Amino acid sequence: MAPQTADAPQAADASHTPFTPPTRFAVPGRIAVSNRAAARWRTATLTEIRRETPRVSTFRFAVPGWAGHLPGQHLMLRLTAGDGYTAQRHYSLASPADDAGHIELTLDHVEGGEVSGWFHTEARPGDEVEVRGPLSGFFAWPGDRPALLIGAGSGVVPLMSMLRHHRLRALDVPLRLLVSARGPEELIYAAEYGAETTAVFTRRAPEGAPVGRLSAAHVAPVLAERPPGGWEAYVCGSNAFAEHASRLLVAAGQPVDRVRIERFG
Amino acid sequence: MNVTRGFTGRPRVHHPGLPPGQYDAGDDWPVLSAEVTPDLTPADWTFRIDGLVAEPRSWDWDEAHALPASVYEGDIHCVTSWSKFGVRFGGVSLDAFWDVVRPDASATHVVAYSHSGYTTNLPLADLTGGRAWIAWEYDGRPLPAEHGGPARLLVPHLYFWKSAKWIAGLRLLDHDEPGFWEQNGYHARGNPWEEQRYSGD
């Protein structure tokens, strides 16, 4: 196959016409968001901790001046030690867009995790941390197009922000969620799923349900629904899961430029 | 300084190679692409340099490999706050490509673009003088696809989103033009030592 890159025109080189690369694959377009709010750190006060699973909890914060976010966006969080040492991490927002002045993060207790360890063993209501954001409009879903969400483990967190947004706004646009967990006791937000969700269990399943990884058999029926305008697919999880799920989608006919991926390491 | 109650951080030894706000990822090498990993084989791969150059041209896999081999040994830094020490990439210094295409005196900036459609912008000065590579080996082995294989740009002195995976080409311009993440609020240059993470930093 002749690479299109060899035929790139030169006419616009010195002009100020934005350069569009001659691509063979495609990156989905960005969702326009203002990043002005992201420029400064804000103090977030922990107000509530909710246990989700034995290893996962949700942390709710009051953040005065938080300008809201789009479902799927993340923030940067910073902890500071007494000697000035800081640790910062990116975390997806779990809360819906309209939760004014508040945000929620759902965090795994990572073995030996410096920041997640503090959250799971030290943090209590009243504690203060610093956040900046919301960040990135790439993995965001404003609720404007049919959304096919696929997540595994804590990869479901930004997708839950989308699902909650969909419910709170009572949106008509189709939304489907495929969520993978090792077993029912590790399924985050288990009580919140409805008819839009299919749970896939890879190690232990409830009585009568199959055990196995996400497969073409899960993806095909959703793609077959073909909503007007087609699905915008959002995949979130470990890199191994993201590779697996995004390849399943493309193999089943989802356009490559309609797949957005957020990988957790 | 807003001290976080009860937070001490992990035991730390000052590492002079660790930029501010970064942590040592150790053996981990997180994958942070936003798009589906392209199925791109060495036989499909091409690399082009055009725009404000005297001799625009393209290289295929074998032609690029015929250029003098060059190795980068050192550290890399991701804007998501991990750094990785003592990595080893093999490929070709961009200087070998500049010798062929000869940038015009008017060229100041570069848009790097991938076979995936990803773009990122860089000052030309960050891609000359032995500080940037086209890399196709990691630790003596072919660069894995999820890390940009068969070949990626490598600009280790800037945050790693500048080191475009699945590199397809460089276009030289006489002005700066924000790329994929830069249009979305990330910093135009991305120097880890100055914590140039987001626009306005």
Tab-separated table of C-alpha atoms in Angstrom:
chain	number	residue	atom	x	y	z
A	1	MET	CA	0.000	0.000	0.000
A	2	ALA	CA	1.475	3.344	-1.050
A	3	PRO	CA	1.959	5.565	1.961
A	4	GLN	CA	0.058	8.798	1.665
A	5	THR	CA	2.869	10.520	3.493
A	6	ALA	CA	4.989	10.349	0.342
A	7	ASP	CA	2.503	12.527	-1.487
A	8	ALA	CA	2.152	15.305	1.069
A	9	PRO	CA	1.741	18.605	-0.724
A	10	GLN	CA	4.165	21.381	0.027
A	11	ALA	CA	2.139	24.350	-1.134
A	12	ALA	CA	0.995	25.448	2.306
A	13	ASP	CA	4.403	25.106	3.955
A	14	ALA	CA	5.180	28.698	4.757
A	15	SER	CA	1.612	29.869	5.088
A	16	HIS	CA	-0.246	29.980	8.375
A	17	THR	CA	-2.793	27.436	7.240
A	18	PRO	CA	-2.806	24.840	10.022
A	19	PHE	CA	-1.027	21.686	8.986
A	20	THR	CA	-3.193	18.577	8.687
A	21	PRO	CA	-1.146	15.405	8.602
A	22	PRO	CA	-1.727	12.916	5.800
A	23	THR	CA	-2.756	10.034	8.019
A	24	ARG	CA	-3.489	6.401	7.371
A	25	PHE	CA	-5.170	5.949	10.762
A	26	ALA	CA	-7.073	8.586	12.605
A	27	VAL	CA	-7.188	10.172	16.012
A	28	PRO	CA	-10.666	11.216	17.074
A	29	GLY	CA	-11.210	14.944	17.354
A	30	ARG	CA	-11.048	16.782	20.615
A	31	ILE	CA	-14.000	18.021	22.596
A	32	ALA	CA	-13.488	21.755	22.967
A	33	VAL	CA	-13.102	22.691	26.613
A	34	SER	CA	-11.630	25.648	28.392
A	35	ASN	CA	-8.415	24.844	30.188
A	36	ARG	CA	-8.234	28.181	31.911
A	37	ALA	CA	-9.497	26.750	35.185
A	38	ALA	CA	-6.731	24.153	35.087
A	39	ALA	CA	-3.990	26.714	35.488
A	40	ARG	CA	-4.315	27.064	39.252
A	41	TRP	CA	-4.212	24.766	42.234
A	42	ARG	CA	-7.276	24.789	44.497
A	43	THR	CA	-7.749	23.468	47.992
A	44	ALA	CA	-10.150	20.528	48.158
A	45	THR	CA	-11.599	19.518	51.523
A	46	LEU	CA	-12.502	15.872	52.035
A	47	THR	CA	-16.117	15.633	53.181
A	48	GLU	CA	-17.033	11.959	52.874
A	49	ILE	CA	-15.499	8.530	52.260
A	50	ARG	CA	-17.671	5.722	50.864
A	51	ARG	CA	-16.528	2.136	50.595
A	52	GLU	CA	-17.194	0.680	47.143
A	53	THR	CA	-15.400	-2.682	47.301
A	54	PRO	CA	-12.848	-4.170	49.719
A	55	ARG	CA	-10.030	-2.342	47.886
A	56	VAL	CA	-11.804	0.671	46.428
A	57	SER	CA	-13.350	3.738	48.043
A	58	THR	CA	-14.923	6.953	46.828
A	59	PHE	CA	-13.631	10.243	48.232
A	60	ARG	CA	-15.926	13.256	48.070
A	61	PHE	CA	-14.473	16.778	48.247
A	62	ALA	CA	-15.781	20.289	48.551
A	63	VAL	CA	-13.862	22.485	46.094
A	64	PRO	CA	-14.878	26.138	46.267
A	65	GLY	CA	-14.672	27.723	42.846
A	66	TRP	CA	-14.655	24.418	40.951
A	67	ALA	CA	-16.125	25.426	37.621
A	68	GLY	CA	-17.551	21.998	36.826
A	69	HIS	CA	-16.234	19.497	34.319
A	70	LEU	CA	-17.241	17.320	31.402
A	71	PRO	CA	-17.860	13.657	32.208
A	72	GLY	CA	-14.668	11.716	31.442
A	73	GLN	CA	-12.223	14.490	32.355
A	74	HIS	CA	-9.532	14.066	35.001
A	75	LEU	CA	-7.654	16.267	37.449
A	76	MET	CA	-4.203	16.455	38.953
A	77	LEU	CA	-4.039	15.944	42.710
A	78	ARG	CA	-1.130	16.956	44.938
A	79	LEU	CA	-0.172	15.924	48.456
A	80	THR	CA	2.549	17.801	50.350
A	81	ALA	CA	4.709	16.387	53.147
A	82	GLY	CA	6.015	18.457	56.058
A	83	ASP	CA	9.448	18.812	54.459
A	84	GLY	CA	7.963	20.234	51.271
A	85	TYR	CA	8.067	16.988	49.306
A	86	THR	CA	5.093	16.695	46.974
A	87	ALA	CA	3.489	13.791	45.161
A	88	GLN	CA	1.061	14.398	42.318
A	89	ARG	CA	-1.148	12.052	40.346
A	90	HIS	CA	-3.811	12.217	37.661
A	91	TYR	CA	-7.222	10.844	38.674
A	92	SER	CA	-10.449	10.562	36.708
A	93	LEU	CA	-13.490	12.369	38.041
A	94	ALA	CA	-16.296	10.048	39.094
A	95	SER	CA	-18.943	12.652	39.837
A	96	PRO	CA	-21.400	14.002	37.275
A	97	ALA	CA	-20.886	17.405	35.688
A	98	ASP	CA	-23.547	19.251	37.642
A	99	ASP	CA	-22.372	18.527	41.190
A	100	ALA	CA	-21.549	22.203	41.796
A	101	GLY	CA	-18.681	22.884	44.157
A	102	HIS	CA	-18.062	19.185	44.774
A	103	ILE	CA	-16.085	16.430	43.096
A	104	GLU	CA	-15.708	12.713	43.725
A	105	LEU	CA	-12.750	10.457	43.037
A	106	THR	CA	-12.866	6.663	43.281
A	107	LEU	CA	-9.457	5.218	44.099
A	108	ASP	CA	-7.991	1.733	44.163
A	109	HIS	CA	-5.761	0.933	47.084
A	110	VAL	CA	-2.589	0.296	45.089
A	111	GLU	CA	-0.060	-1.985	46.802
A	112	GLY	CA	2.703	0.290	48.098
A	113	GLY	CA	0.931	3.272	46.538
A	114	GLU	CA	2.264	6.530	47.914
A	115	VAL	CA	-0.837	8.626	47.258
A	116	SER	CA	-3.537	5.946	47.228
A	117	GLY	CA	-1.968	4.558	50.405
A	118	TRP	CA	-2.470	7.902	52.145
A	119	PHE	CA	-6.090	8.000	50.996
A	120	HIS	CA	-6.886	4.494	52.162
A	121	THR	CA	-5.074	4.518	55.491
A	122	GLU	CA	-4.802	8.153	56.667
A	123	ALA	CA	-7.431	10.342	55.052
A	124	ARG	CA	-10.482	11.442	57.020
A	125	PRO	CA	-13.130	14.102	56.526
A	126	GLY	CA	-11.747	17.569	57.045
A	127	ASP	CA	-8.381	16.793	55.435
A	128	GLU	CA	-7.217	19.123	52.698
A	129	VAL	CA	-5.458	18.273	49.444
A	130	GLU	CA	-4.754	20.346	46.343
A	131	VAL	CA	-6.246	19.830	42.900
A	132	ARG	CA	-5.960	21.471	39.502
A	133	GLY	CA	-8.288	20.845	36.612
A	134	PRO	CA	-10.423	19.691	35.028
A	135	LEU	CA	-7.930	18.493	32.429
A	136	SER	CA	-8.111	17.149	28.882
A	137	GLY	CA	-11.061	17.257	26.571
A	138	PHE	CA	-10.109	14.121	24.718
A	139	PHE	CA	-11.823	11.469	26.819
A	140	ALA	CA	-14.773	13.737	27.566
A	141	TRP	CA	-18.404	13.076	26.681
A	142	PRO	CA	-20.715	16.102	26.813
A	143	GLY	CA	-23.795	13.924	26.315
A	144	ASP	CA	-24.285	14.890	22.701
A	145	ARG	CA	-23.851	11.569	20.878
A	146	PRO	CA	-24.520	7.865	21.414
A	147	ALA	CA	-21.906	6.546	23.823
A	148	LEU	CA	-20.582	3.012	24.032
A	149	LEU	CA	-18.567	2.759	27.254
A	150	ILE	CA	-16.218	-0.134	27.984
A	151	GLY	CA	-14.273	-0.302	31.238
A	152	ALA	CA	-12.467	-2.742	33.496
A	153	GLY	CA	-11.662	-2.441	37.183
A	154	SER	CA	-11.255	1.186	38.201
A	155	GLY	CA	-11.417	2.033	34.493
A	156	VAL	CA	-15.144	2.340	35.044
A	157	VAL	CA	-14.657	5.555	37.060
A	158	PRO	CA	-14.754	8.158	34.232
A	159	LEU	CA	-17.465	6.092	32.537
A	160	MET	CA	-19.609	6.326	35.683
A	161	SER	CA	-19.316	10.102	35.485
A	162	MET	CA	-20.839	9.792	31.999
A	163	LEU	CA	-23.574	7.393	33.134
A	164	ARG	CA	-24.521	9.631	36.067
A	165	HIS	CA	-24.546	12.649	33.780
A	166	HIS	CA	-26.843	10.780	31.379
A	167	ARG	CA	-29.263	9.950	34.203
A	168	LEU	CA	-29.252	13.304	35.954
A	169	ARG	CA	-29.910	15.161	32.721
A	170	ALA	CA	-32.430	12.486	31.629
A	171	LEU	CA	-30.726	12.380	28.216
A	172	ASP	CA	-32.394	10.507	25.356
A	173	VAL	CA	-29.174	9.771	23.489
A	174	PRO	CA	-28.345	6.033	23.657
A	175	LEU	CA	-25.716	4.934	26.183
A	176	ARG	CA	-24.412	1.412	26.807
A	177	LEU	CA	-21.851	0.264	29.363
A	178	LEU	CA	-19.829	-2.940	29.283
A	179	VAL	CA	-17.947	-3.286	32.560
A	180	SER	CA	-15.466	-6.019	33.414
A	181	ALA	CA	-14.506	-7.087	36.934
A	182	ARG	CA	-12.788	-10.125	38.384
A	183	GLY	CA	-15.800	-11.004	40.489
A	184	PRO	CA	-19.048	-9.532	41.821
A	185	GLU	CA	-17.387	-8.342	45.041
A	186	GLU	CA	-14.889	-6.311	42.978
A	187	LEU	CA	-17.500	-4.663	40.766
A	188	ILE	CA	-17.315	-0.934	41.561
A	189	TYR	CA	-20.670	0.905	41.725
A	190	ALA	CA	-22.511	-2.452	41.547
A	191	ALA	CA	-25.746	-1.021	42.966
A	192	GLU	CA	-25.920	1.779	40.392
A	193	TYR	CA	-26.097	-0.179	37.157
A	194	GLY	CA	-29.332	-0.498	35.218
A	195	ALA	CA	-30.536	-1.909	31.936
A	196	GLU	CA	-27.835	0.019	30.028
A	197	THR	CA	-25.076	-2.069	31.641
A	198	THR	CA	-23.676	-5.531	30.973
A	199	ALA	CA	-21.220	-6.810	33.580
A	200	VAL	CA	-18.540	-9.288	32.518
A	201	PHE	CA	-16.854	-11.395	35.216
A	202	THR	CA	-13.432	-12.841	34.476
A	203	ARG	CA	-12.756	-15.062	37.530
A	204	ARG	CA	-15.884	-15.566	39.615
A	205	ALA	CA	-19.451	-14.865	38.518
A	206	PRO	CA	-22.763	-14.846	40.338
A	207	GLU	CA	-24.820	-18.075	40.240
A	208	GLY	CA	-25.874	-18.817	36.688
A	209	ALA	CA	-23.696	-16.173	35.011
A	210	PRO	CA	-20.751	-17.107	32.766
A	211	VAL	CA	-17.092	-16.553	33.630
A	212	GLY	CA	-14.805	-15.178	30.911
A	213	ARG	CA	-13.217	-12.110	29.472
A	214	LEU	CA	-14.848	-9.453	27.324
A	215	SER	CA	-15.334	-10.879	23.834
A	216	ALA	CA	-16.750	-10.182	20.407
A	217	ALA	CA	-20.000	-11.719	21.657
A	218	HIS	CA	-20.412	-8.813	24.094
A	219	VAL	CA	-19.476	-6.129	21.576
A	220	ALA	CA	-21.386	-7.348	18.508
A	221	PRO	CA	-24.961	-6.892	19.814
A	222	VAL	CA	-24.238	-3.320	20.917
A	223	LEU	CA	-22.619	-2.396	17.597
A	224	ALA	CA	-25.603	-3.991	15.842
A	225	GLU	CA	-27.916	-1.439	17.457
A	226	ARG	CA	-26.445	1.207	15.102
A	227	PRO	CA	-27.850	4.349	16.720
A	228	PRO	CA	-28.240	7.409	14.467
A	229	GLY	CA	-24.800	8.927	13.918
A	230	GLY	CA	-23.088	5.801	15.241
A	231	TRP	CA	-21.427	5.105	18.577
A	232	GLU	CA	-18.652	7.144	20.079
A	233	ALA	CA	-16.651	4.487	21.965
A	234	TYR	CA	-14.839	5.212	25.234
A	235	VAL	CA	-12.477	2.519	26.529
A	236	CYS	CA	-10.839	2.776	29.944
A	237	GLY	CA	-8.772	0.357	31.990
A	238	SER	CA	-5.315	-1.164	32.217
A	239	ASN	CA	-3.248	-0.979	29.060
A	240	ALA	CA	-3.731	-4.711	28.450
A	241	PHE	CA	-7.494	-4.329	28.728
A	242	ALA	CA	-7.521	-1.184	26.576
A	243	GLU	CA	-5.571	-2.960	23.834
A	244	HIS	CA	-7.912	-5.961	23.981
A	245	ALA	CA	-11.145	-3.961	24.029
A	246	SER	CA	-10.130	-1.423	21.366
A	247	ARG	CA	-9.052	-4.198	19.006
A	248	LEU	CA	-12.361	-6.021	19.579
A	249	LEU	CA	-14.225	-2.840	18.699
A	250	VAL	CA	-12.273	-2.215	15.502
A	251	ALA	CA	-12.538	-5.873	14.460
A	252	ALA	CA	-16.316	-5.634	14.949
A	253	GLY	CA	-16.543	-2.613	12.667
A	254	GLN	CA	-16.263	0.388	14.986
A	255	PRO	CA	-14.390	3.165	13.064
A	256	VAL	CA	-10.895	3.642	14.452
A	257	ASP	CA	-11.420	7.409	14.687
A	258	ARG	CA	-14.454	6.855	16.910
A	259	VAL	CA	-12.543	5.057	19.664
A	260	ARG	CA	-11.203	7.101	22.587
A	261	ILE	CA	-8.892	5.375	25.034
A	262	GLU	CA	-7.781	6.190	28.553
A	263	ARG	CA	-5.115	3.789	29.798
A	264	PHE	CA	-4.204	3.276	33.431
A	265	GLY	CA	-0.497	2.497	33.203
B	1	MET	CA	2.876	25.478	51.477
B	2	ASN	CA	-0.230	23.372	52.095
B	3	VAL	CA	1.025	20.440	54.157
B	4	THR	CA	-1.233	17.393	53.907
B	5	ARG	CA	-1.969	15.997	57.377
B	6	GLY	CA	-0.471	12.571	57.864
B	7	PHE	CA	1.317	12.494	54.502
B	8	THR	CA	5.007	11.684	54.626
B	9	GLY	CA	5.508	10.261	51.143
B	10	ARG	CA	7.560	7.211	50.400
B	11	PRO	CA	11.114	7.054	51.735
B	12	ARG	CA	13.171	9.130	49.378
B	13	VAL	CA	16.711	9.569	48.338
B	14	HIS	CA	17.388	12.737	46.431
B	15	HIS	CA	17.953	11.726	42.828
B	16	PRO	CA	19.553	14.565	40.869
B	17	GLY	CA	17.958	13.249	37.683
B	18	LEU	CA	14.394	13.595	38.950
B	19	PRO	CA	12.677	16.812	37.795
B	20	PRO	CA	10.280	18.582	40.182
B	21	GLY	CA	6.896	16.923	40.643
B	22	GLN	CA	8.078	13.611	39.194
B	23	TYR	CA	8.454	10.156	40.762
B	24	ASP	CA	10.621	7.214	39.779
B	25	ALA	CA	8.491	4.647	37.917
B	26	GLY	CA	11.165	1.983	38.409
B	27	ASP	CA	10.637	-0.912	36.013
B	28	ASP	CA	7.184	0.278	34.958
B	29	TRP	CA	6.710	1.889	31.597
B	30	PRO	CA	3.105	3.121	31.484
B	31	VAL	CA	1.375	3.317	28.109
B	32	LEU	CA	-0.503	6.558	27.555
B	33	SER	CA	-1.774	6.693	23.974
B	34	ALA	CA	-5.263	8.047	23.412
B	35	GLU	CA	-5.916	6.132	20.202
B	36	VAL	CA	-6.111	2.551	18.983
B	37	THR	CA	-2.588	1.151	18.520
B	38	PRO	CA	-2.033	1.063	14.747
B	39	ASP	CA	-1.074	-2.219	13.093
B	40	LEU	CA	1.992	-0.799	11.408
B	41	THR	CA	4.763	-3.122	10.240
B	42	PRO	CA	8.303	-2.082	9.303
B	43	ALA	CA	7.337	-2.748	5.674
B	44	ASP	CA	4.504	-0.187	5.975
B	45	TRP	CA	6.504	2.396	7.871
B	46	THR	CA	7.701	5.562	6.164
B	47	PHE	CA	9.198	8.754	7.499
B	48	ARG	CA	9.094	12.081	5.674
B	49	ILE	CA	10.619	15.490	6.307
B	50	ASP	CA	9.288	18.441	4.330
B	51	GLY	CA	8.196	22.050	4.665
B	52	LEU	CA	10.966	24.629	4.940
B	53	VAL	CA	13.846	22.405	3.845
B	54	ALA	CA	16.099	22.412	0.786
B	55	GLU	CA	15.509	18.746	-0.080
B	56	PRO	CA	12.228	17.261	1.169
B	57	ARG	CA	12.274	13.472	1.125
B	58	SER	CA	10.894	10.251	2.514
B	59	TRP	CA	12.642	7.199	3.878
B	60	ASP	CA	11.358	3.678	4.105
B	61	TRP	CA	12.500	1.230	6.778
B	62	ASP	CA	15.623	0.032	4.967
B	63	GLU	CA	16.650	3.510	3.826
B	64	ALA	CA	16.367	4.865	7.355
B	65	HIS	CA	18.351	1.933	8.715
B	66	ALA	CA	21.129	2.675	6.232
B	67	LEU	CA	21.830	5.934	8.114
B	68	PRO	CA	24.455	5.833	10.899
B	69	ALA	CA	23.144	4.093	14.005
B	70	SER	CA	22.875	6.106	17.194
B	71	VAL	CA	21.938	5.243	20.778
B	72	TYR	CA	20.291	7.260	23.541
B	73	GLU	CA	21.050	6.193	27.091
B	74	GLY	CA	19.492	8.279	29.811
B	75	ASP	CA	16.185	9.248	31.389
B	76	ILE	CA	12.643	9.987	30.177
B	77	HIS	CA	9.896	12.013	31.872
B	78	CYS	CA	6.117	11.861	31.369
B	79	VAL	CA	3.844	14.804	32.144
B	80	THR	CA	1.618	12.436	34.155
B	81	SER	CA	4.501	12.584	36.685
B	82	TRP	CA	6.486	9.385	36.235
B	83	SER	CA	10.125	9.379	35.199
B	84	LYS	CA	12.190	6.419	34.083
B	85	PHE	CA	15.916	6.276	34.645
B	86	GLY	CA	18.610	4.639	32.558
B	87	VAL	CA	16.630	3.661	29.498
B	88	ARG	CA	18.356	2.684	26.257
B	89	PHE	CA	16.925	3.403	22.815
B	90	GLY	CA	18.522	2.569	19.490
B	91	GLY	CA	17.850	4.332	16.201
B	92	VAL	CA	19.229	7.254	14.240
B	93	SER	CA	20.003	10.772	15.399
B	94	LEU	CA	17.787	13.341	13.716
B	95	ASP	CA	20.997	15.162	12.806
B	96	ALA	CA	21.605	12.478	10.174
B	97	PHE	CA	18.259	13.377	8.599
B	98	TRP	CA	18.926	17.129	8.828
B	99	ASP	CA	22.174	16.602	6.898
B	100	VAL	CA	20.095	15.268	4.011
B	101	VAL	CA	17.110	17.648	3.942
B	102	ARG	CA	18.991	20.828	5.030
B	103	PRO	CA	16.508	23.054	6.932
B	104	ASP	CA	16.000	26.578	5.616
B	105	ALA	CA	17.260	29.472	7.718
B	106	SER	CA	13.636	30.604	8.053
B	107	ALA	CA	12.518	27.363	9.751
B	108	THR	CA	11.847	27.850	13.479
B	109	HIS	CA	9.347	25.151	14.456
B	110	VAL	CA	8.349	21.627	13.597
B	111	VAL	CA	5.102	19.720	13.597
B	112	ALA	CA	5.765	16.029	14.231
B	113	TYR	CA	2.972	13.779	13.004
B	114	SER	CA	2.214	10.118	13.445
B	115	HIS	CA	0.744	7.398	11.276
B	116	SER	CA	-2.155	7.571	13.758
B	117	GLY	CA	-2.876	11.228	13.001
B	118	TYR	CA	-1.427	12.421	16.300
B	119	THR	CA	0.540	15.673	16.116
B	120	THR	CA	2.873	17.560	18.443
B	121	ASN	CA	4.818	20.784	17.955
B	122	LEU	CA	8.448	21.493	18.837
B	123	PRO	CA	10.970	24.280	18.364
B	124	LEU	CA	13.440	23.160	15.691
B	125	ALA	CA	16.271	23.915	18.124
B	126	ASP	CA	15.022	21.065	20.354
B	127	LEU	CA	15.520	18.592	17.510
B	128	THR	CA	19.111	19.432	16.572
B	129	GLY	CA	22.516	19.035	18.172
B	130	GLY	CA	22.236	15.357	19.103
B	131	ARG	CA	19.172	15.740	21.324
B	132	ALA	CA	16.543	13.938	19.242
B	133	TRP	CA	16.276	10.564	17.539
B	134	ILE	CA	14.102	8.324	15.438
B	135	ALA	CA	14.093	5.244	17.681
B	136	TRP	CA	13.183	1.679	16.760
B	137	GLU	CA	14.846	-0.328	19.496
B	138	TYR	CA	14.284	-0.365	23.220
B	139	ASP	CA	16.712	-2.215	25.455
B	140	GLY	CA	18.195	-3.955	22.416
B	141	ARG	CA	14.856	-5.204	21.086
B	142	PRO	CA	12.361	-3.910	18.510
B	143	LEU	CA	10.274	-1.105	19.991
B	144	PRO	CA	6.875	-2.576	21.019
B	145	ALA	CA	3.848	-1.292	19.084
B	146	GLU	CA	2.167	0.097	22.190
B	147	HIS	CA	5.271	2.231	22.814
B	148	GLY	CA	5.289	3.543	19.254
B	149	GLY	CA	6.884	0.710	17.300
B	150	PRO	CA	8.046	0.186	14.682
B	151	ALA	CA	9.519	3.698	15.142
B	152	ARG	CA	8.887	6.778	17.263
B	153	LEU	CA	10.332	10.211	17.729
B	154	LEU	CA	12.521	10.477	20.837
B	155	VAL	CA	13.120	13.876	22.447
B	156	PRO	CA	14.127	12.847	25.964
B	157	HIS	CA	14.830	16.321	27.336
B	158	LEU	CA	11.127	17.255	26.953
B	159	TYR	CA	7.995	15.637	28.450
B	160	PHE	CA	7.343	12.424	26.626
B	161	TRP	CA	4.133	13.459	24.832
B	162	LYS	CA	6.534	15.313	22.501
B	163	SER	CA	8.158	12.000	21.498
B	164	ALA	CA	5.442	11.124	18.979
B	165	LYS	CA	4.764	7.395	18.638
B	166	TRP	CA	4.457	5.763	15.161
B	167	ILE	CA	6.286	8.760	13.736
B	168	ALA	CA	5.330	9.481	10.118
B	169	GLY	CA	7.005	12.793	9.479
B	170	LEU	CA	8.247	16.223	10.434
B	171	ARG	CA	7.110	19.405	8.749
B	172	LEU	CA	9.275	22.503	9.209
B	173	LEU	CA	7.453	25.813	9.640
B	174	ASP	CA	8.368	29.454	10.244
B	175	HIS	CA	5.898	29.657	13.154
B	176	ASP	CA	4.695	27.553	16.088
B	177	GLU	CA	1.558	25.512	15.602
B	178	PRO	CA	0.025	23.654	18.568
B	179	GLY	CA	-0.370	19.882	18.178
B	180	PHE	CA	-2.891	17.399	19.539
B	181	TRP	CA	-2.384	17.891	23.287
B	182	GLU	CA	-1.122	21.448	22.978
B	183	GLN	CA	-4.446	22.512	21.434
B	184	ASN	CA	-6.007	20.939	24.464
B	185	GLY	CA	-4.273	22.959	27.139
B	186	TYR	CA	-0.842	21.365	27.383
B	187	HIS	CA	2.292	23.477	27.271
B	188	ALA	CA	3.817	24.464	23.922
B	189	ARG	CA	7.338	23.301	24.873
B	190	GLY	CA	7.123	20.903	27.834
B	191	ASN	CA	10.451	21.258	29.645
B	192	PRO	CA	10.278	18.883	32.678
B	193	TRP	CA	12.859	20.879	34.636
B	194	GLU	CA	10.641	23.950	34.481
B	195	GLU	CA	7.434	21.909	35.014
B	196	GLN	CA	5.946	23.184	31.765
B	197	ARG	CA	2.939	20.875	31.973
B	198	TYR	CA	-0.042	22.978	31.007
B	199	SER	CA	-0.544	26.162	29.030
B	200	GLY	CA	0.378	29.029	31.325
B	201	ASP	CA	2.898	27.059	33.449
